[in-house]
CSV table of C-alpha atoms (C1' of nucleotides) in Angstrom, one decimal:
chain,number,residue,atom,x,y,z
D,181,MET,CA,6.1,-26.7,9.4
D,182,SER,CA,7.5,-24.1,7.0
D,183,ALA,CA,7.3,-24.8,3.3
D,184,ALA,CA,11.1,-24.8,3.1
D,185,SER,CA,11.3,-27.7,5.4
D,186,VAL,CA,9.1,-30.1,3.5
D,187,PRO,CA,11.5,-32.9,2.5
D,188,GLY,CA,11.9,-33.3,-1.2
D,189,SER,CA,10.6,-29.8,-2.1
D,190,ALA,CA,12.9,-27.6,-4.2
D,191,ALA,CA,13.4,-25.3,-1.2
D,192,TRP,CA,14.3,-28.2,1.0
D,193,TRP,CA,16.9,-29.4,-1.4
D,194,ARG,CA,18.5,-26.0,-1.5
D,195,GLY,CA,18.7,-26.0,2.2
D,196,HIS,CA,20.0,-29.5,2.3
D,197,GLU,CA,23.0,-28.7,0.0
D,198,GLU,CA,23.9,-25.8,2.4
D,199,ARG,CA,23.5,-27.9,5.4
D,200,LEU,CA,25.8,-30.6,4.0
D,201,ALA,CA,28.4,-28.0,3.1
D,202,ARG,CA,28.7,-26.5,6.6
D,203,ARG,CA,28.5,-29.9,8.4
D,204,ARG,CA,31.4,-30.7,10.6
D,205,PRO,CA,32.4,-34.3,11.1
D,206,HIS,CA,30.5,-36.1,13.8
D,207,THR,CA,32.4,-37.7,16.7
D,208,ASP,CA,30.7,-41.1,16.0
D,209,GLY,CA,32.2,-42.5,12.8
D,210,LEU,CA,28.7,-42.2,11.1
D,211,THR,CA,28.3,-40.5,7.8
D,212,LEU,CA,25.1,-39.6,6.0
D,213,GLU,CA,26.4,-41.7,3.2
D,214,VAL,CA,26.8,-44.8,5.4
D,215,VAL,CA,23.3,-44.2,6.8
D,216,LEU,CA,21.9,-44.2,3.3
D,217,THR,CA,23.9,-47.2,2.1
D,218,GLU,CA,22.7,-49.2,5.1
D,219,ALA,CA,19.1,-48.0,4.7
D,220,LEU,CA,19.1,-49.1,1.1
D,221,ALA,CA,20.5,-52.5,2.0
D,222,LEU,CA,17.8,-52.9,4.6
D,223,VAL,CA,15.0,-51.9,2.2
D,224,ASP,CA,16.3,-54.1,-0.6
D,225,ALA,CA,16.6,-57.1,1.8
D,226,GLU,CA,13.4,-56.7,3.8
D,227,GLY,CA,11.1,-54.2,2.2
D,228,MET,CA,10.0,-50.7,2.9
D,229,ASP,CA,8.1,-51.5,6.1
D,230,ALA,CA,11.3,-52.9,7.6
D,231,LEU,CA,13.0,-49.6,7.3
D,232,THR,CA,12.2,-48.3,10.7
D,233,VAL,CA,14.4,-45.7,12.4
D,234,ARG,CA,15.0,-48.2,15.2
D,235,ALA,CA,15.9,-51.1,12.9
D,236,LEU,CA,18.2,-48.9,10.9
D,237,ALA,CA,19.9,-47.6,14.1
D,238,THR,CA,20.3,-51.2,15.3
D,239,ARG,CA,21.9,-52.2,12.0
D,240,LEU,CA,24.3,-49.3,12.4
D,241,GLY,CA,25.1,-50.1,16.0
D,242,THR,CA,23.5,-47.1,17.7
D,243,GLY,CA,20.3,-45.9,19.2
D,244,SER,CA,17.5,-44.4,17.2
D,245,SER,CA,18.1,-40.9,18.5
D,246,THR,CA,21.6,-40.9,17.1
D,247,LEU,CA,20.2,-41.1,13.6
D,248,TYR,CA,18.4,-37.8,14.0
D,249,ARG,CA,21.8,-36.1,14.0
D,250,HIS,CA,22.2,-37.2,10.4
D,251,VAL,CA,18.6,-37.1,9.1
D,252,ALA,CA,15.8,-34.8,10.3
D,253,SER,CA,13.0,-37.4,9.9
D,254,ARG,CA,12.1,-40.7,8.3
D,255,ASP,CA,10.5,-38.8,5.4
D,256,GLU,CA,13.7,-37.0,4.8
D,257,LEU,CA,15.5,-40.4,4.8
D,258,LEU,CA,13.2,-41.7,2.1
D,259,VAL,CA,13.7,-38.6,-0.1
D,260,LEU,CA,17.5,-39.0,0.2
D,261,LEU,CA,17.2,-42.8,-0.5
D,262,VAL,CA,15.3,-42.2,-3.7
D,263,ASP,CA,17.9,-39.8,-5.0
D,264,ALA,CA,20.7,-42.2,-3.9
D,265,VAL,CA,19.1,-44.9,-6.0
D,266,LEU,CA,18.8,-42.5,-9.0
D,267,GLY,CA,22.6,-42.0,-8.6
D,268,GLU,CA,23.0,-45.5,-10.0
D,269,VAL,CA,21.6,-44.4,-13.4
D,270,ARG,CA,24.3,-44.3,-16.0
D,271,LEU,CA,23.8,-41.7,-18.7
D,272,PRO,CA,24.1,-42.7,-22.4
D,273,ASP,CA,27.0,-41.9,-24.6
D,274,PRO,CA,26.4,-38.4,-25.9
D,275,GLU,CA,27.9,-39.4,-29.2
D,276,LEU,CA,24.9,-41.6,-29.9
D,277,PRO,CA,21.9,-40.3,-32.0
D,278,GLY,CA,19.1,-38.6,-30.1
D,279,ARG,CA,16.5,-41.3,-30.3
D,280,GLU,CA,18.9,-44.0,-29.3
D,281,ARG,CA,19.9,-42.0,-26.2
D,282,VAL,CA,16.3,-41.6,-25.3
D,283,GLU,CA,15.8,-45.3,-25.5
D,284,GLN,CA,18.9,-46.1,-23.5
D,285,LEU,CA,18.2,-43.6,-20.7
D,286,SER,CA,14.6,-44.8,-20.4
D,287,THR,CA,15.6,-48.4,-20.3
D,288,GLU,CA,18.5,-47.7,-17.8
D,289,LEU,CA,16.1,-45.8,-15.5
D,290,ARG,CA,13.8,-48.7,-15.5
D,291,ARG,CA,16.6,-51.2,-14.9
D,292,VAL,CA,17.9,-49.3,-11.9
D,293,LEU,CA,14.4,-48.9,-10.3
D,294,ARG,CA,13.5,-52.5,-10.9
D,295,SER,CA,16.7,-53.5,-9.1
D,296,HIS,CA,15.4,-51.7,-6.0
D,297,PRO,CA,11.7,-52.6,-6.2
D,298,HIS,CA,10.9,-51.8,-2.6
D,299,VAL,CA,12.1,-48.2,-3.1
D,300,VAL,CA,9.7,-47.6,-6.0
D,301,PRO,CA,6.6,-46.7,-4.0
D,302,ALA,CA,8.6,-44.0,-2.3
D,303,LEU,CA,8.9,-42.3,-5.6
D,304,SER,CA,5.3,-41.1,-5.6
D,305,GLY,CA,5.6,-39.8,-2.0
D,306,SER,CA,7.3,-36.5,-2.8
D,307,PRO,CA,8.7,-34.5,-5.7
D,308,ILE,CA,11.8,-35.9,-7.4
D,309,LEU,CA,14.1,-33.0,-7.4
D,310,GLY,CA,17.4,-34.3,-5.9
D,311,PRO,CA,20.8,-33.7,-7.7
D,312,ASN,CA,20.8,-37.2,-9.2
D,313,ALA,CA,17.3,-36.8,-10.4
D,314,MET,CA,18.1,-33.4,-12.0
D,315,ARG,CA,21.2,-34.9,-13.7
D,316,ALA,CA,19.1,-37.6,-15.3
D,317,SER,CA,16.3,-35.2,-16.0
D,318,ALA,CA,18.6,-32.7,-17.8
D,319,CYS,CA,20.0,-35.6,-19.9
D,320,GLY,CA,16.5,-36.8,-20.7
D,321,LEU,CA,15.4,-33.4,-22.0
D,322,ASP,CA,18.7,-32.9,-23.9
D,323,ASN,CA,18.3,-36.2,-25.7
D,324,LEU,CA,14.9,-35.1,-27.0
D,325,LEU,CA,16.2,-31.8,-28.1
D,326,ALA,CA,19.1,-33.6,-29.8
D,327,ALA,CA,16.5,-35.8,-31.6
D,328,GLY,CA,15.4,-32.6,-33.3
D,329,HIS,CA,12.2,-31.7,-31.4
D,330,PRO,CA,11.5,-28.0,-30.7
D,331,PRO,CA,11.8,-27.1,-26.9
D,332,GLU,CA,8.2,-27.0,-26.1
D,333,ARG,CA,7.6,-30.4,-27.7
D,334,ALA,CA,10.7,-31.9,-26.3
D,335,ARG,CA,9.6,-30.8,-22.8
D,336,ALA,CA,6.2,-32.3,-23.2
D,337,ALA,CA,7.6,-35.5,-24.6
D,338,TYR,CA,10.2,-35.7,-21.8
D,339,LEU,CA,7.5,-35.4,-19.1
D,340,ALA,CA,5.2,-37.9,-20.8
D,341,LEU,CA,8.0,-40.4,-21.3
D,342,LEU,CA,9.1,-40.0,-17.6
D,343,ASP,CA,5.5,-40.7,-16.5
D,344,TYR,CA,5.5,-43.8,-18.7
D,345,VAL,CA,8.8,-45.2,-17.4
D,346,LEU,CA,8.0,-44.6,-13.8
D,347,GLY,CA,4.5,-45.9,-14.3
D,348,SER,CA,5.9,-49.1,-15.9
D,349,VAL,CA,8.1,-49.7,-12.9
D,350,ALA,CA,5.5,-48.8,-10.3
D,351,PHE,CA,2.6,-50.7,-11.8
D,352,ASP,CA,3.7,-53.5,-14.0
D,353,ALA,CA,3.7,-55.9,-11.1
D,354,ALA,CA,0.5,-54.4,-10.0
D,355,ALA,CA,-1.5,-54.3,-13.2
D,356,GLU,CA,-3.0,-57.3,-14.9
D,357,SER,CA,-5.2,-57.6,-17.9
D,358,PRO,CA,-8.3,-59.8,-18.0
D,359,GLY,CA,-7.6,-63.3,-19.1
D,360,ALA,CA,-3.9,-63.0,-18.3
D,361,THR,CA,-2.3,-66.2,-17.0
D,362,HIS,CA,1.1,-67.1,-15.7
D,363,ASP,CA,4.5,-66.1,-17.1
D,364,ARG,CA,3.6,-62.5,-17.5
D,365,ARG,CA,6.9,-61.5,-15.7
D,366,PRO,CA,9.1,-62.3,-18.7
D,367,ARG,CA,6.8,-60.3,-20.8
D,368,SER,CA,6.9,-57.2,-18.7
D,369,ASP,CA,10.1,-56.0,-20.4
D,370,ASP,CA,8.6,-56.7,-23.8
D,371,VAL,CA,5.6,-54.6,-23.0
D,372,PHE,CA,7.8,-51.8,-21.8
D,373,ALA,CA,9.9,-51.9,-25.0
D,374,PHE,CA,6.8,-52.0,-27.1
D,375,GLY,CA,5.3,-48.9,-25.4
D,376,LEU,CA,8.6,-47.0,-25.7
D,377,THR,CA,8.9,-47.8,-29.4
D,378,THR,CA,5.3,-46.9,-30.0
D,379,PHE,CA,5.6,-43.6,-28.2
D,380,LEU,CA,8.8,-42.7,-30.0
D,381,ASP,CA,7.3,-43.7,-33.4
D,382,GLY,CA,4.4,-41.4,-32.7
D,383,LEU,CA,6.7,-38.6,-31.7
D,384,GLU,CA,8.8,-38.9,-34.9
D,385,ARG,CA,6.0,-39.0,-37.3
D,386,GLY,CA,3.5,-36.9,-35.4
U,227,MET,CA,0.5,-65.6,6.3
U,228,SER,CA,-0.8,-67.9,3.5
U,229,ALA,CA,-0.6,-66.6,-0.1
U,230,ALA,CA,-4.4,-66.6,-0.4
U,231,SER,CA,-4.6,-64.1,2.4
U,232,VAL,CA,-2.4,-61.4,0.9
U,233,PRO,CA,-4.9,-58.5,0.4
U,234,GLY,CA,-5.2,-57.5,-3.2
U,235,SER,CA,-3.9,-60.8,-4.7
U,236,ALA,CA,-6.2,-62.7,-7.1
U,237,ALA,CA,-6.7,-65.4,-4.5
U,238,TRP,CA,-7.6,-62.9,-1.8
U,239,TRP,CA,-10.2,-61.3,-4.1
U,240,ARG,CA,-11.8,-64.6,-4.7
U,241,GLY,CA,-12.0,-65.3,-1.0
U,242,HIS,CA,-13.3,-61.8,-0.4
U,243,GLU,CA,-16.3,-62.2,-2.7
U,244,GLU,CA,-17.2,-65.5,-1.0
U,245,ARG,CA,-16.8,-63.9,2.4
U,246,LEU,CA,-19.1,-61.0,1.4
U,247,ALA,CA,-21.8,-63.4,0.2
U,248,ARG,CA,-22.0,-65.5,3.3
U,249,ARG,CA,-21.8,-62.5,5.6
U,250,ARG,CA,-24.7,-62.0,8.0
U,251,PRO,CA,-25.8,-58.5,9.0
U,252,HIS,CA,-23.9,-57.1,12.0
U,253,THR,CA,-25.8,-56.0,15.1
U,254,ASP,CA,-24.1,-52.6,15.0
U,255,GLY,CA,-25.5,-50.7,12.0
U,256,LEU,CA,-22.1,-50.7,10.4
U,257,THR,CA,-21.6,-51.9,6.8
U,258,LEU,CA,-18.4,-52.4,4.9
U,259,GLU,CA,-19.8,-49.9,2.4
U,260,VAL,CA,-20.2,-47.3,5.1
U,261,VAL,CA,-16.7,-48.0,6.4
U,262,LEU,CA,-15.2,-47.5,2.9
U,263,THR,CA,-17.2,-44.3,2.3
U,264,GLU,CA,-16.1,-42.8,5.5
U,265,ALA,CA,-12.5,-44.0,5.0
U,266,LEU,CA,-12.4,-42.3,1.6
U,267,ALA,CA,-13.9,-39.1,3.0
U,268,LEU,CA,-11.2,-39.1,5.7
U,269,VAL,CA,-8.4,-39.7,3.2
U,270,ASP,CA,-9.7,-37.0,0.8
U,271,ALA,CA,-9.9,-34.5,3.6
U,272,GLU,CA,-6.8,-35.2,5.6
U,273,GLY,CA,-4.5,-37.4,3.5
U,274,MET,CA,-3.4,-41.0,3.7
U,275,ASP,CA,-1.5,-40.6,7.0
U,276,ALA,CA,-4.7,-39.5,8.7
U,277,LEU,CA,-6.3,-42.8,7.8
U,278,THR,CA,-5.5,-44.6,11.0
U,279,VAL,CA,-7.7,-47.4,12.2
U,280,ARG,CA,-8.4,-45.5,15.3
U,281,ALA,CA,-9.3,-42.2,13.6
U,282,LEU,CA,-11.6,-44.0,11.2
U,283,ALA,CA,-13.3,-45.8,14.2
U,284,THR,CA,-13.8,-42.5,16.0
U,285,ARG,CA,-15.3,-41.0,12.9
U,286,LEU,CA,-17.7,-44.0,12.8
U,287,GLY,CA,-18.5,-43.7,16.5
U,288,THR,CA,-16.9,-46.9,17.6
U,289,GLY,CA,-13.7,-48.4,18.9
U,290,SER,CA,-10.9,-49.5,16.7
U,291,SER,CA,-11.4,-53.2,17.5
U,292,THR,CA,-15.0,-53.0,16.0
U,293,LEU,CA,-13.6,-52.2,12.6
U,294,TYR,CA,-11.8,-55.5,12.6
U,295,ARG,CA,-15.2,-57.1,12.2
U,296,HIS,CA,-15.5,-55.5,8.8
U,297,VAL,CA,-11.9,-55.4,7.6
U,298,ALA,CA,-9.1,-57.8,8.4
U,299,SER,CA,-6.3,-55.2,8.4
U,300,ARG,CA,-5.4,-51.7,7.4
U,301,ASP,CA,-3.8,-53.1,4.2
U,302,GLU,CA,-7.1,-54.8,3.3
U,303,LEU,CA,-8.8,-51.5,3.9
U,304,LEU,CA,-6.5,-49.8,1.4
U,305,VAL,CA,-7.0,-52.4,-1.2
U,306,LEU,CA,-10.8,-52.0,-0.9
U,307,LEU,CA,-10.5,-48.3,-1.0
U,308,VAL,CA,-8.6,-48.3,-4.3
U,309,ASP,CA,-11.2,-50.5,-5.9
U,310,ALA,CA,-14.0,-48.3,-4.5
U,311,VAL,CA,-12.4,-45.3,-6.2
U,312,LEU,CA,-12.1,-47.2,-9.4
U,313,GLY,CA,-15.8,-47.7,-9.2
U,314,GLU,CA,-16.3,-44.1,-10.0
U,315,VAL,CA,-14.9,-44.6,-13.5
U,316,ARG,CA,-17.6,-44.2,-16.1
U,317,LEU,CA,-17.0,-46.4,-19.2
U,318,PRO,CA,-17.3,-44.8,-22.6
U,319,ASP,CA,-20.2,-45.2,-24.9
U,320,PRO,CA,-19.6,-48.5,-26.8
U,321,GLU,CA,-21.1,-46.9,-30.0
U,322,LEU,CA,-18.1,-44.7,-30.3
U,323,PRO,CA,-15.1,-45.6,-32.5
U,324,GLY,CA,-12.3,-47.6,-30.9
U,325,ARG,CA,-9.7,-44.9,-30.7
U,326,GLU,CA,-12.1,-42.4,-29.2
U,327,ARG,CA,-13.1,-44.9,-26.5
U,328,VAL,CA,-9.5,-45.5,-25.7
U,329,GLU,CA,-9.0,-41.7,-25.3
U,330,GLN,CA,-12.1,-41.3,-23.2
U,331,LEU,CA,-11.4,-44.2,-20.8
U,332,SER,CA,-7.8,-43.0,-20.3
U,333,THR,CA,-8.9,-39.5,-19.6
U,334,GLU,CA,-11.7,-40.6,-17.3
U,335,LEU,CA,-9.4,-42.9,-15.3
U,336,ARG,CA,-7.0,-40.0,-14.9
U,337,ARG,CA,-9.8,-37.6,-13.9
U,338,VAL,CA,-11.1,-40.0,-11.2
U,339,LEU,CA,-7.7,-40.7,-9.7
U,340,ARG,CA,-6.8,-37.0,-9.7
U,341,SER,CA,-10.0,-36.3,-7.8
U,342,HIS,CA,-8.7,-38.5,-5.0
U,343,PRO,CA,-5.0,-37.6,-5.1
U,344,HIS,CA,-4.2,-39.0,-1.6
U,345,VAL,CA,-5.4,-42.5,-2.7
U,346,VAL,CA,-3.0,-42.6,-5.6
U,347,PRO,CA,0.1,-43.8,-3.7
U,348,ALA,CA,-1.9,-46.8,-2.5
U,349,LEU,CA,-2.2,-47.9,-6.1
U,350,SER,CA,1.4,-49.0,-6.2
U,351,GLY,CA,1.1,-50.9,-3.0
U,352,SER,CA,-0.6,-54.1,-4.2
U,353,PRO,CA,-1.9,-55.5,-7.5
U,354,ILE,CA,-5.0,-53.9,-8.9
U,355,LEU,CA,-7.4,-56.8,-9.3
U,356,GLY,CA,-10.7,-55.8,-7.8
U,357,PRO,CA,-14.0,-56.0,-9.6
U,358,ASN,CA,-14.1,-52.4,-10.5
U,359,ALA,CA,-10.6,-52.6,-11.7
U,360,MET,CA,-11.4,-55.6,-13.8
U,361,ARG,CA,-14.4,-53.9,-15.3
U,362,ALA,CA,-12.4,-50.9,-16.5
U,363,SER,CA,-9.6,-53.2,-17.5
U,364,ALA,CA,-11.8,-55.4,-19.7
U,365,CYS,CA,-13.2,-52.2,-21.3
U,366,GLY,CA,-9.7,-50.9,-22.0
U,367,LEU,CA,-8.7,-54.1,-23.8
U,368,ASP,CA,-11.9,-54.2,-25.7
U,369,ASN,CA,-11.5,-50.7,-26.9
U,370,LEU,CA,-8.1,-51.5,-28.4
U,371,LEU,CA,-9.4,-54.6,-30.0
U,372,ALA,CA,-12.3,-52.6,-31.5
U,373,ALA,CA,-9.7,-50.1,-32.8
U,374,GLY,CA,-8.5,-52.9,-35.0
U,375,HIS,CA,-5.4,-54.2,-33.3
U,376,PRO,CA,-4.7,-58.0,-33.1
U,377,PRO,CA,-5.0,-59.5,-29.6
U,378,GLU,CA,-1.3,-59.7,-28.8
U,379,ARG,CA,-0.7,-56.1,-29.9
U,380,ALA,CA,-3.9,-54.9,-28.2
U,381,ARG,CA,-2.8,-56.4,-24.9
U,382,ALA,CA,0.6,-54.9,-25.0
U,383,ALA,CA,-0.8,-51.5,-25.9
U,384,TYR,CA,-3.4,-51.8,-23.1
U,385,LEU,CA,-0.7,-52.5,-20.5
U,386,ALA,CA,1.6,-49.8,-21.8
U,387,LEU,CA,-1.2,-47.3,-21.9
U,388,LEU,CA,-2.3,-48.2,-18.3
U,389,ASP,CA,1.3,-47.7,-17.1
U,390,TYR,CA,1.3,-44.3,-18.8
U,391,VAL,CA,-2.1,-43.2,-17.3
U,392,LEU,CA,-1.2,-44.3,-13.8
U,393,GLY,CA,2.3,-42.9,-14.1
U,394,SER,CA,0.9,-39.5,-15.1
U,395,VAL,CA,-1.4,-39.4,-12.1
U,396,ALA,CA,1.2,-40.7,-9.6
U,397,PHE,CA,4.1,-38.6,-10.8
U,398,ASP,CA,3.0,-35.5,-12.5
U,399,ALA,CA,3.0,-33.6,-9.3
U,400,ALA,CA,6.3,-35.3,-8.5
U,401,ALA,CA,8.3,-34.8,-11.6
U,402,GLU,CA,9.8,-31.6,-12.8
U,403,SER,CA,12.0,-30.9,-15.7
U,404,PRO,CA,15.0,-28.6,-15.4
U,405,GLY,CA,14.3,-25.0,-16.0
U,406,ALA,CA,10.6,-25.4,-15.3
U,407,THR,CA,9.1,-22.5,-13.5
U,408,HIS,CA,5.7,-21.8,-12.0
U,409,ASP,CA,2.2,-22.5,-13.5
U,410,ARG,CA,3.1,-26.1,-14.5
U,411,ARG,CA,-0.1,-27.3,-13.0
U,412,PRO,CA,-2.4,-26.1,-15.8
U,413,ARG,CA,0.0,-27.7,-18.2
U,414,SER,CA,-0.2,-31.1,-16.7
U,415,ASP,CA,-3.4,-32.0,-18.5
U,416,ASP,CA,-1.8,-30.8,-21.8
U,417,VAL,CA,1.2,-33.0,-21.3
U,418,PHE,CA,-1.0,-35.9,-20.6
U,419,ALA,CA,-3.1,-35.3,-23.7
U,420,PHE,CA,0.0,-34.9,-25.8
U,421,GLY,CA,1.5,-38.2,-24.5
U,422,LEU,CA,-1.8,-40.0,-25.1
U,423,THR,CA,-2.1,-38.7,-28.7
U,424,THR,CA,1.5,-39.4,-29.4
U,425,PHE,CA,1.2,-43.0,-28.2
U,426,LEU,CA,-2.0,-43.6,-30.1
U,427,ASP,CA,-0.5,-42.1,-33.3
U,428,GLY,CA,2.5,-44.4,-33.0
U,429,LEU,CA,0.1,-47.3,-32.4
U,430,GLU,CA,-2.0,-46.5,-35.5
U,431,ARG,CA,0.9,-46.0,-37.9
U,432,GLY,CA,3.4,-48.4,-36.4
W,137,DA,C1',-22.8,-65.5,19.6
W,138,DC,C1',-21.5,-61.1,19.2
W,139,DC,C1',-19.1,-57.1,20.7
W,140,DT,C1',-15.3,-54.2,22.6
W,141,DG,C1',-12.2,-52.1,26.5
W,142,DA,C1',-7.9,-52.7,27.7
W,143,DA,C1',-3.6,-54.4,26.7
W,144,DC,C1',0.5,-55.7,23.7
W,145,DA,C1',4.2,-54.8,20.9
W,146,DC,C1',5.5,-51.8,18.3
W,147,DC,C1',6.3,-46.9,15.8
W,148,DG,C1',8.7,-41.8,15.0
W,149,DT,C1',10.4,-38.3,17.6
W,150,DT,C1',12.0,-35.4,21.6
W,151,DC,C1',14.8,-33.9,25.3
W,152,DA,C1',16.8,-33.9,29.8
W,153,DA,C1',20.6,-35.8,31.6
W,154,DG,C1',25.0,-37.4,30.9
W,155,DT,C1',30.0,-37.0,29.0
Q,22,DA,C1',29.5,-29.2,22.6
Q,23,DC,C1',28.1,-33.4,21.5
Q,24,DC,C1',25.7,-37.5,22.4
Q,25,DT,C1',21.9,-40.7,23.7
Q,26,DG,C1',18.8,-43.4,27.2
Q,27,DA,C1',14.5,-43.0,28.5
Q,28,DA,C1',10.1,-41.2,27.8
Q,29,DC,C1',6.1,-39.4,25.1
Q,30,DA,C1',2.4,-39.8,22.1
Q,31,DC,C1',1.1,-42.3,19.0
Q,32,DC,C1',0.3,-46.8,15.9
Q,33,DG,C1',-2.1,-51.7,14.2
Q,34,DT,C1',-3.7,-55.6,16.2
Q,35,DT,C1',-5.4,-59.0,19.6
Q,36,DC,C1',-8.1,-61.2,23.1
Q,37,DA,C1',-10.2,-61.9,27.5
Q,38,DA,C1',-14.0,-60.3,29.6
Q,39,DG,C1',-18.4,-58.7,29.1
Q,40,DT,C1',-23.3,-58.8,27.1
DNA sequence: ACCTGAACACCGTTCAAGT
DNA sequence: ACCTGAACACCGTTCAAGT
């Protein structure tokens, strides 16, 4: 398998845009968009393990081999699914002050991912370089620049913050501190907000 | 499947300890420890997809059904594997000041997980509640208490910090900021250290 | 009682045969 | 040219048959 064909890599995404552009309509009514919409519905409803090529095909009223005319592999499907979810992220109002935008985007990314919890493990499977990821990513970096941090520092802060947000989504259901009891779920958002504030405080005064 | 039997859950871990205690030696020379050691070697060498029950059995010189006498399912194997990896974490010297211990444990956890990169995605699959996880977890909370933070605050900081460390391991190879070029790998440790310092600064002065 | 070969019910993926 | 049923090479897991 050539490097360019690894789903999710930068080279793969470049090839994917090209492929989409020169694609002619299929004779079946099926669109990649419909495939992804239905895949997401299936994952949301029944979990990631339920997203088999066969089950998705059945849901779409075709055979599994038909899906391979829209998607090259299950891995590719997952990569596209992750970016589709990231397409739900609403960017903050650019009129707002930098720090507020940082807080809003972080919280919004977390909200979107938590609304599709079964998709989250797929985030760590491959790089996150799709168009919707890049859109949010560019915004995230801009916000930190707008907050007054020099480029190098803004970039480090952006990357660290992204790790924190993604980590909070991927692991907050997973992690548990010793002596913790019930009702930790309602607190998860509080912990996230606390960590975000703490980090941004350190960034401002550091 | 009863709730108690979900691998990785608190109830499952309790049952597991019991099961281990009353286990009599198997007539084949095989031990759970050997199974896990070999599983980790296989994952490290060939990736998570290569860890099939059949491949592991072959590596151990048996049939796949034999493995089910040591492990109830592949999911259970992954849960045990994660805790085995966490067993490699060395706790910091308790004589050190609180903040230094926090930094050392965070960095050590990251180091261990990065030395088994293919295991990392399995971290987000189930809760992290094994004995080795709890040992490191208790230490993490203690360090923050020792650093002078009241319990509620120490606990929130511990959870946020854990999300950050795990996120940095799970996503730093995955994430990319716009305009980033080559040689980001050597910088990944710098970004982590920056984020850690920033968070702890915010925590001290907040 | 302990062990395990062979079978079961699935997978993702391919491709020859159909239209 | 486009589509897809049927087949291939795998899975995880079970259990009847062996010792």
